[in-house]
Amino acid sequence: MAKKENKNIADLKFGATIEYAPAPESNAHIEIKKKYELFIGGEFVAPEKGKYFPTINPATEEKLADIAKADATDVDKAVKSARYAYDNYWSKISGSQRGKYLFRIARMLQERAREFAIIETMDGGKPIKEAKGFDVPMAINWFFYYAGWADKIEYAVPGKNPEALGVAGQVIPWNFPLMMAAWKIAPALAAGNCVVLKPAETTSLTALKLAELIQEAGVPPGVVNIVTGEGDTGAAIVNHADVDKVAFTGSTRVGKMIQKSLAGSGKKLTLELGGKGANIIFEDAAIDQAVEGVINAVYFNQGHVCCAGSRLFVQEGIAETVLQKLKDRLKTIRIGNPLDKNTDIGAINSKKQLDTVQDYINIGINEGGKLYQDKCSLPKKGFWCKPTIFTNVSQASRVVQEEIFGPVLTVQTFRTIDEVVELANNTYYGLSAGVWTDKGSKVFQVGNQLKAGVVWANSFNKFDATSPFGGFKESGFGREGGLHGLTAYLK
Amino acid sequence: MKDKQSKGAANLQANYKINTGHTAIPKTYKLYIGGAFPRTESGRYLKMKNKKDNSILNISHGSKKDFKAAAAAARSALGGWAKRTPYNRAQITYRIAEMLEGRKMQFVAELEAAGVSKNEAQKDVEAAIDLLVYYTGWADKFQQIYSTVNPVSEPYFNFSTGVPVGVVSVIAPKESGLWGFLAAFIPAFVGGNTVIVLAEEKFSACAISFAEVLNSSDVPGGTINIITGKRKELLAPFTTHMEVNSVILYTEDKTEIIAVQESAAVNVKRTSIRHFADEKQSPYLIFETLETKTTWHPMGGSDGGGAKY
Amino acid sequence: MPFKTPKIDRVGIQERCAKFQSRSLKADTKKKLLRLALNMVDLTTLEGSDTPGKVKQLCNKAILPHGALPNLPQVAAVCVYPSQVKTAKKALNGAKINVASVATVFPSGQAKLSIKLDDTRFAVDEGADEIDMVISRGEFLRGNHNYVFDEIAAVKEACGKARLKVILETGELSTLDNVRKASEIAILAGADFIKTSTGKIQPAATMPVTLVMLETIRDYYYSTGIKIGMKPAGGISNAKLALHYLVMVSETLGDDWMNNNYFRFGASSLANDLLRQIVKQESGLYQSKDYFSIG
């Protein structure tokens, strides 16, 4: 194994032979307007108060566009238009007709995939490799999958004569802006609802581009409304009296506020909140693939992933080996210009988030954690954080307990199955977990005991439109994806 | 006044007839927590009158601390109960039905004591037995309706199953003594959850007698815990305790719904607000007490080719 | 055993390989790597119909890859059957190009040990600098790992000063776990290089198989400090794929393996595609096969 028996053996050296030259994805033909309005009733309309806020490229800190700030009046207009569309158009056509609009959205997204990927990368800071290879294809997958459900709703909930709820208010986060919009809009529309969706304030662009596409696809006006803004805009949607269903993805803190504010309202609620995923490597695992899995688990999308495998548990006998391999692997990770095709880790989404991550890194150090970061250089402008590993941490450490939402991994060791199950479950979250072992029975033994909505065996951060996703405990309730994701939009 | 009273007392004594045969011994109604029958730690009681014979019985006036003990018992029983095979859970549920059938007359009497007519009481008990038989059948079947194998686009085997949400607080309906009481928590129980049930105050005696049925039906201690007391007072501990994962509330009262749903937000509890008039029995009531767990596993295959010289 | 055998997950390996393939190589890096790849080629002819004439053609190509472009690096070696070693040695005429010879009853290896050792000694006596042996896959698959180990050790001894490359013939080993196991046996028994394939079995070299072997080499290095070489052979016929392999080597074993002491491509048509791409990089024009000599 890679565990060094002789300390004189030099570490492997990386990066001198192949210096990847910049390979930027051309954004020459990408059009970003100077100003984006609200998408209400099938049209782009200026906000009542005429207020706008800038959206910037976190990799360059340059302004990309001004985004309309919707207030309660705008939200009210959007909800009314959704209600009108529901009453007059969407509930009047058959499921098979509804489905065709969704198929059309999926196809048009496919045609314009590259454009969406580039804008996603510019607005959010994620590597183009991921925007192109993950975010956009997933969004398409979601629309295509749910399109086919539209005329088969009665089979989703046998014996119940399921019906649409009406108007759904949806609030999404900044980590997967387009994909989250698709996760929300596709099942809602397939089930027969109309929606008012608010993208996160730092990443409104692809949702607004999607609005353009939805307009071009000929979706009846008001079926989808997209209002941009900050937390107060979201609150106005969630608390609007004529909203029948609320779907929120974001922090547990805000999730709890929403749950409380909806008490007694009768609105159907689904919450997809934070996480602190355990990633468990047993001695009998495929070690090199497990190490790669750790990289996918915690550094994917700069660690801005609610289901990130941010807590690594390694069985003691292989702990040194795994750490050596992880450190070697970090040496080949490239951080920088998100539009560069060779970039593995892009920019942190915002200054605010960078501060949060940095605070946690400092907390980790102050708690006695041993920090490891590779000696890579970071661009001067923009918001960046090196992939970080903390050893010498324990369950009591805040960096182990709290969701950091950045590229920070904590490593702990364990001896037995019982011990690691207890450690893994020792959290108020319950979104995801990973189990690495070559022994099938152990996968199920451990997987069954883990209190997590998604268990990735010998893998991590895998998603599919057919696969239900969502959490236990304070990671929220309800599922997105698959049959279970559809029922969240039915009564 | 004084004269009249003493005169009455004199009459009572004069008219009293001593029972020279067997003197019935009334039951002490305690709580049911962790498979045992403790008295409420609070030492409080609620006086109730047997509407049939006018005798007086004392019901335990359960407290916040009693709930705490029940939550601890439910949590520690959860692992074992969830691990039982569905077949075994079905058999235990059926065993409850058998035990209840054998003590039917007792429950009819308990309900009559609570003011239900004999005819209604009989119907209620029989419906309760049928309900247990109905969910017995679901215990080893609901998973097949709930689960999916998900055809993902990568070489992974992917499936979703329902797993128990955990510890469930149940506020029983006011409308029905036995059937409604069981209908509130048996689906959660069959689903592998452990429950703490707040009995409707006027049916407290019936609920605690039912605990005796549970206690003789191979139901593991702590899986079903029954508390009696004041709904107004106990609603808060039932819905704020951090050990509780989900709340089932039968009510028509908007303020109660608001209170419960606001409390639930403290640790993102799931809430099921139910109305007595709604769905009587259904696998979907089990589903409401499940979490969906999705598992991904890579699918291997041959790495070599088939070509030969 | 100085190092434990980890299990291999096929899907995980494939996903890792896909990441190497997503690396984008531009401009100077690409130019540099194309030349490096050419310098790593074991220019190969292993046909039953090989004659001195055919082998001379190959050697001349090795010496002068592309006359129109001076200052090109030479290939690492020519790879031939034992009977052609002498011809090759002579044809290379002192150029700094090794002669590699397959041996041990290539490609099947179905003969008794003494014959395999004779075959090896003959090639070495004829002047081979490197020996490419095949393992006994049948013995390996029926669990006779000691036999496979002893055989490699014996051939290593017969090699004398010649470097030993051990061909696992991964296309017959069925699983990546077997590839890992066979790699370890070969390394521990004395291989200087481990090599994927004879080129006579499909699939020959693949990126997943090569990655498993590279990871074995990495683990052995960290365990002993000894560097073992790697040679994927067969199926790498174009420059683009060769560059993917180089990315894989560079991100798995690092800079020390990025030379022909530790990494080779066993190929016949790869050299010309590398040359076409080199010329394309220089001229900006896409090239035609007519302008490149056959080896």
JSON list of N, CA and C in Angstrom, two decimals, chain A residues 392-431:
[
{"chain": "A", "resi": 392, "resn": "ASN", "atom": "N", "xyz": [-6.81, 15.58, 13.12]},
{"chain": "A", "resi": 392, "resn": "ASN", "atom": "CA", "xyz": [-6.77, 15.93, 14.54]},
{"chain": "A", "resi": 392, "resn": "ASN", "atom": "C", "xyz": [-8.04, 16.69, 14.96]},
{"chain": "A", "resi": 393, "resn": "VAL", "atom": "N", "xyz": [-9.16, 16.23, 14.48]},
{"chain": "A", "resi": 393, "resn": "VAL", "atom": "CA", "xyz": [-10.44, 16.82, 14.88]},
{"chain": "A", "resi": 393, "resn": "VAL", "atom": "C", "xyz": [-11.28, 15.71, 15.52]},
{"chain": "A", "resi": 394, "resn": "SER", "atom": "N", "xyz": [-12.32, 16.10, 16.24]},
{"chain": "A", "resi": 394, "resn": "SER", "atom": "CA", "xyz": [-13.18, 15.09, 16.86]},
{"chain": "A", "resi": 394, "resn": "SER", "atom": "C", "xyz": [-14.63, 15.53, 16.73]},
{"chain": "A", "resi": 395, "resn": "GLN", "atom": "N", "xyz": [-15.51, 14.67, 17.20]},
{"chain": "A", "resi": 395, "resn": "GLN", "atom": "CA", "xyz": [-16.94, 14.96, 17.09]},
{"chain": "A", "resi": 395, "resn": "GLN", "atom": "C", "xyz": [-17.28, 16.30, 17.75]},
{"chain": "A", "resi": 396, "resn": "ALA", "atom": "N", "xyz": [-16.51, 16.67, 18.78]},
{"chain": "A", "resi": 396, "resn": "ALA", "atom": "CA", "xyz": [-16.81, 17.90, 19.50]},
{"chain": "A", "resi": 396, "resn": "ALA", "atom": "C", "xyz": [-16.44, 19.15, 18.70]},
{"chain": "A", "resi": 397, "resn": "SER", "atom": "N", "xyz": [-15.60, 18.99, 17.67]},
{"chain": "A", "resi": 397, "resn": "SER", "atom": "CA", "xyz": [-15.14, 20.16, 16.92]},
{"chain": "A", "resi": 397, "resn": "SER", "atom": "C", "xyz": [-16.29, 20.79, 16.15]},
{"chain": "A", "resi": 398, "resn": "ARG", "atom": "N", "xyz": [-16.31, 22.09, 16.11]},
{"chain": "A", "resi": 398, "resn": "ARG", "atom": "CA", "xyz": [-17.37, 22.76, 15.34]},
{"chain": "A", "resi": 398, "resn": "ARG", "atom": "C", "xyz": [-17.24, 22.46, 13.85]},
{"chain": "A", "resi": 399, "resn": "VAL", "atom": "N", "xyz": [-16.01, 22.34, 13.36]},
{"chain": "A", "resi": 399, "resn": "VAL", "atom": "CA", "xyz": [-15.85, 22.05, 11.94]},
{"chain": "A", "resi": 399, "resn": "VAL", "atom": "C", "xyz": [-16.39, 20.66, 11.58]},
{"chain": "A", "resi": 400, "resn": "VAL", "atom": "N", "xyz": [-16.52, 19.80, 12.59]},
{"chain": "A", "resi": 400, "resn": "VAL", "atom": "CA", "xyz": [-17.09, 18.47, 12.35]},
{"chain": "A", "resi": 400, "resn": "VAL", "atom": "C", "xyz": [-18.62, 18.52, 12.47]},
{"chain": "A", "resi": 401, "resn": "GLN", "atom": "N", "xyz": [-19.10, 19.39, 13.34]},
{"chain": "A", "resi": 401, "resn": "GLN", "atom": "CA", "xyz": [-20.54, 19.44, 13.62]},
{"chain": "A", "resi": 401, "resn": "GLN", "atom": "C", "xyz": [-21.33, 20.27, 12.62]},
{"chain": "A", "resi": 402, "resn": "GLU", "atom": "N", "xyz": [-20.76, 21.41, 12.21]},
{"chain": "A", "resi": 402, "resn": "GLU", "atom": "CA", "xyz": [-21.56, 22.39, 11.47]},
{"chain": "A", "resi": 402, "resn": "GLU", "atom": "C", "xyz": [-21.30, 22.35, 9.98]},
{"chain": "A", "resi": 403, "resn": "GLU", "atom": "N", "xyz": [-22.32, 22.67, 9.24]},
{"chain": "A", "resi": 403, "resn": "GLU", "atom": "CA", "xyz": [-22.19, 22.67, 7.79]},
{"chain": "A", "resi": 403, "resn": "GLU", "atom": "C", "xyz": [-21.37, 23.89, 7.36]},
{"chain": "A", "resi": 404, "resn": "ILE", "atom": "N", "xyz": [-20.29, 23.66, 6.61]},
{"chain": "A", "resi": 404, "resn": "ILE", "atom": "CA", "xyz": [-19.41, 24.75, 6.19]},
{"chain": "A", "resi": 404, "resn": "ILE", "atom": "C", "xyz": [-19.76, 25.23, 4.78]},
{"chain": "A", "resi": 405, "resn": "PHE", "atom": "N", "xyz": [-20.20, 24.31, 3.95]},
{"chain": "A", "resi": 405, "resn": "PHE", "atom": "CA", "xyz": [-20.60, 24.63, 2.59]},
{"chain": "A", "resi": 405, "resn": "PHE", "atom": "C", "xyz": [-19.41, 25.20, 1.78]},
{"chain": "A", "resi": 406, "resn": "GLY", "atom": "N", "xyz": [-18.28, 24.59, 1.99]},
{"chain": "A", "resi": 406, "resn": "GLY", "atom": "CA", "xyz": [-17.07, 24.98, 1.27]},
{"chain": "A", "resi": 406, "resn": "GLY", "atom": "C", "xyz": [-16.15, 23.77, 1.16]},
{"chain": "A", "resi": 407, "resn": "PRO", "atom": "N", "xyz": [-14.98, 23.94, 0.52]},
{"chain": "A", "resi": 407, "resn": "PRO", "atom": "CA", "xyz": [-14.10, 22.80, 0.26]},
{"chain": "A", "resi": 407, "resn": "PRO", "atom": "C", "xyz": [-13.28, 22.40, 1.48]},
{"chain": "A", "resi": 408, "resn": "VAL", "atom": "N", "xyz": [-13.95, 22.02, 2.54]},
{"chain": "A", "resi": 408, "resn": "VAL", "atom": "CA", "xyz": [-13.26, 21.70, 3.79]},
{"chain": "A", "resi": 408, "resn": "VAL", "atom": "C", "xyz": [-13.66, 20.30, 4.25]},
{"chain": "A", "resi": 409, "resn": "LEU", "atom": "N", "xyz": [-12.66, 19.45, 4.38]},
{"chain": "A", "resi": 409, "resn": "LEU", "atom": "CA", "xyz": [-12.88, 18.06, 4.78]},
{"chain": "A", "resi": 409, "resn": "LEU", "atom": "C", "xyz": [-12.33, 17.84, 6.18]},
{"chain": "A", "resi": 410, "resn": "THR", "atom": "N", "xyz": [-13.11, 17.14, 7.02]},
{"chain": "A", "resi": 410, "resn": "THR", "atom": "CA", "xyz": [-12.55, 16.73, 8.31]},
{"chain": "A", "resi": 410, "resn": "THR", "atom": "C", "xyz": [-12.33, 15.23, 8.27]},
{"chain": "A", "resi": 411, "resn": "VAL", "atom": "N", "xyz": [-11.21, 14.80, 8.87]},
{"chain": "A", "resi": 411, "resn": "VAL", "atom": "CA", "xyz": [-10.88, 13.38, 8.84]},
{"chain": "A", "resi": 411, "resn": "VAL", "atom": "C", "xyz": [-10.80, 12.84, 10.26]},
{"chain": "A", "resi": 412, "resn": "GLN", "atom": "N", "xyz": [-11.55, 11.78, 10.50]},
{"chain": "A", "resi": 412, "resn": "GLN", "atom": "CA", "xyz": [-11.47, 11.08, 11.78]},
{"chain": "A", "resi": 412, "resn": "GLN", "atom": "C", "xyz": [-11.27, 9.60, 11.49]},
{"chain": "A", "resi": 413, "resn": "THR", "atom": "N", "xyz": [-10.75, 8.87, 12.47]},
{"chain": "A", "resi": 413, "resn": "THR", "atom": "CA", "xyz": [-10.56, 7.43, 12.28]},
{"chain": "A", "resi": 413, "resn": "THR", "atom": "C", "xyz": [-11.52, 6.66, 13.17]},
{"chain": "A", "resi": 414, "resn": "PHE", "atom": "N", "xyz": [-11.69, 5.38, 12.82]},
{"chain": "A", "resi": 414, "resn": "PHE", "atom": "CA", "xyz": [-12.54, 4.52, 13.63]},
{"chain": "A", "resi": 414, "resn": "PHE", "atom": "C", "xyz": [-11.97, 3.11, 13.59]},
{"chain": "A", "resi": 415, "resn": "ARG", "atom": "N", "xyz": [-12.50, 2.27, 14.51]},
{"chain": "A", "resi": 415, "resn": "ARG", "atom": "CA", "xyz": [-12.00, 0.89, 14.57]},
{"chain": "A", "resi": 415, "resn": "ARG", "atom": "C", "xyz": [-13.04, -0.13, 14.11]},
{"chain": "A", "resi": 416, "resn": "THR", "atom": "N", "xyz": [-14.30, 0.07, 14.52]},
{"chain": "A", "resi": 416, "resn": "THR", "atom": "CA", "xyz": [-15.30, -0.97, 14.25]},
{"chain": "A", "resi": 416, "resn": "THR", "atom": "C", "xyz": [-16.52, -0.38, 13.55]},
{"chain": "A", "resi": 417, "resn": "ILE", "atom": "N", "xyz": [-17.33, -1.27, 13.02]},
{"chain": "A", "resi": 417, "resn": "ILE", "atom": "CA", "xyz": [-18.56, -0.86, 12.33]},
{"chain": "A", "resi": 417, "resn": "ILE", "atom": "C", "xyz": [-19.48, -0.10, 13.30]},
{"chain": "A", "resi": 418, "resn": "ASP", "atom": "N", "xyz": [-19.68, -0.69, 14.48]},
{"chain": "A", "resi": 418, "resn": "ASP", "atom": "CA", "xyz": [-20.58, -0.05, 15.45]},
{"chain": "A", "resi": 418, "resn": "ASP", "atom": "C", "xyz": [-20.12, 1.36, 15.78]},
{"chain": "A", "resi": 419, "resn": "GLU", "atom": "N", "xyz": [-18.80, 1.49, 15.93]},
{"chain": "A", "resi": 419, "resn": "GLU", "atom": "CA", "xyz": [-18.26, 2.79, 16.29]},
{"chain": "A", "resi": 419, "resn": "GLU", "atom": "C", "xyz": [-18.53, 3.81, 15.19]},
{"chain": "A", "resi": 420, "resn": "VAL", "atom": "N", "xyz": [-18.30, 3.43, 13.97]},
{"chain": "A", "resi": 420, "resn": "VAL", "atom": "CA", "xyz": [-18.42, 4.42, 12.89]},
{"chain": "A", "resi": 420, "resn": "VAL", "atom": "C", "xyz": [-19.88, 4.75, 12.61]},
{"chain": "A", "resi": 421, "resn": "VAL", "atom": "N", "xyz": [-20.76, 3.78, 12.78]},
{"chain": "A", "resi": 421, "resn": "VAL", "atom": "CA", "xyz": [-22.19, 4.07, 12.59]},
{"chain": "A", "resi": 421, "resn": "VAL", "atom": "C", "xyz": [-22.64, 5.11, 13.62]},
{"chain": "A", "resi": 422, "resn": "GLU", "atom": "N", "xyz": [-22.17, 4.93, 14.84]},
{"chain": "A", "resi": 422, "resn": "GLU", "atom": "CA", "xyz": [-22.53, 5.87, 15.90]},
{"chain": "A", "resi": 422, "resn": "GLU", "atom": "C", "xyz": [-21.98, 7.27, 15.60]},
{"chain": "A", "resi": 423, "resn": "LEU", "atom": "N", "xyz": [-20.73, 7.31, 15.15]},
{"chain": "A", "resi": 423, "resn": "LEU", "atom": "CA", "xyz": [-20.12, 8.59, 14.81]},
{"chain": "A", "resi": 423, "resn": "LEU", "atom": "C", "xyz": [-20.86, 9.25, 13.65]},
{"chain": "A", "resi": 424, "resn": "ALA", "atom": "N", "xyz": [-21.14, 8.46, 12.63]},
{"chain": "A", "resi": 424, "resn": "ALA", "atom": "CA", "xyz": [-21.78, 9.00, 11.43]},
{"chain": "A", "resi": 424, "resn": "ALA", "atom": "C", "xyz": [-23.16, 9.58, 11.76]},
{"chain": "A", "resi": 425, "resn": "ASN", "atom": "N", "xyz": [-23.87, 8.89, 12.65]},
{"chain": "A", "resi": 425, "resn": "ASN", "atom": "CA", "xyz": [-25.23, 9.34, 12.98]},
{"chain": "A", "resi": 425, "resn": "ASN", "atom": "C", "xyz": [-25.26, 10.41, 14.06]},
{"chain": "A", "resi": 426, "resn": "ASN", "atom": "N", "xyz": [-24.11, 10.72, 14.60]},
{"chain": "A", "resi": 426, "resn": "ASN", "atom": "CA", "xyz": [-24.04, 11.71, 15.69]},
{"chain": "A", "resi": 426, "resn": "ASN", "atom": "C", "xyz": [-24.08, 13.14, 15.11]},
{"chain": "A", "resi": 427, "resn": "THR", "atom": "N", "xyz": [-25.22, 13.48, 14.57]},
{"chain": "A", "resi": 427, "resn": "THR", "atom": "CA", "xyz": [-25.41, 14.79, 13.95]},
{"chain": "A", "resi": 427, "resn": "THR", "atom": "C", "xyz": [-26.91, 15.05, 13.84]},
{"chain": "A", "resi": 428, "resn": "TYR", "atom": "N", "xyz": [-27.29, 16.32, 13.81]},
{"chain": "A", "resi": 428, "resn": "TYR", "atom": "CA", "xyz": [-28.72, 16.61, 13.66]},
{"chain": "A", "resi": 428, "resn": "TYR", "atom": "C", "xyz": [-29.13, 16.63, 12.20]},
{"chain": "A", "resi": 429, "resn": "TYR", "atom": "N", "xyz": [-28.15, 16.48, 11.32]},
{"chain": "A", "resi": 429, "resn": "TYR", "atom": "CA", "xyz": [-28.47, 16.38, 9.90]},
{"chain": "A", "resi": 429, "resn": "TYR", "atom": "C", "xyz": [-28.68, 14.91, 9.50]},
{"chain": "A", "resi": 430, "resn": "GLY", "atom": "N", "xyz": [-29.16, 14.71, 8.30]},
{"chain": "A", "resi": 430, "resn": "GLY", "atom": "CA", "xyz": [-29.36, 13.33, 7.83]},
{"chain": "A", "resi": 430, "resn": "GLY", "atom": "C", "xyz": [-29.61, 13.28, 6.34]},
{"chain": "A", "resi": 431, "resn": "LEU", "atom": "N", "xyz": [-28.75, 13.95, 5.60]},
{"chain": "A", "resi": 431, "resn": "LEU", "atom": "CA", "xyz": [-29.01, 14.01, 4.16]},
{"chain": "A", "resi": 431, "resn": "LEU", "atom": "C", "xyz": [-28.32, 12.89, 3.39]}
]
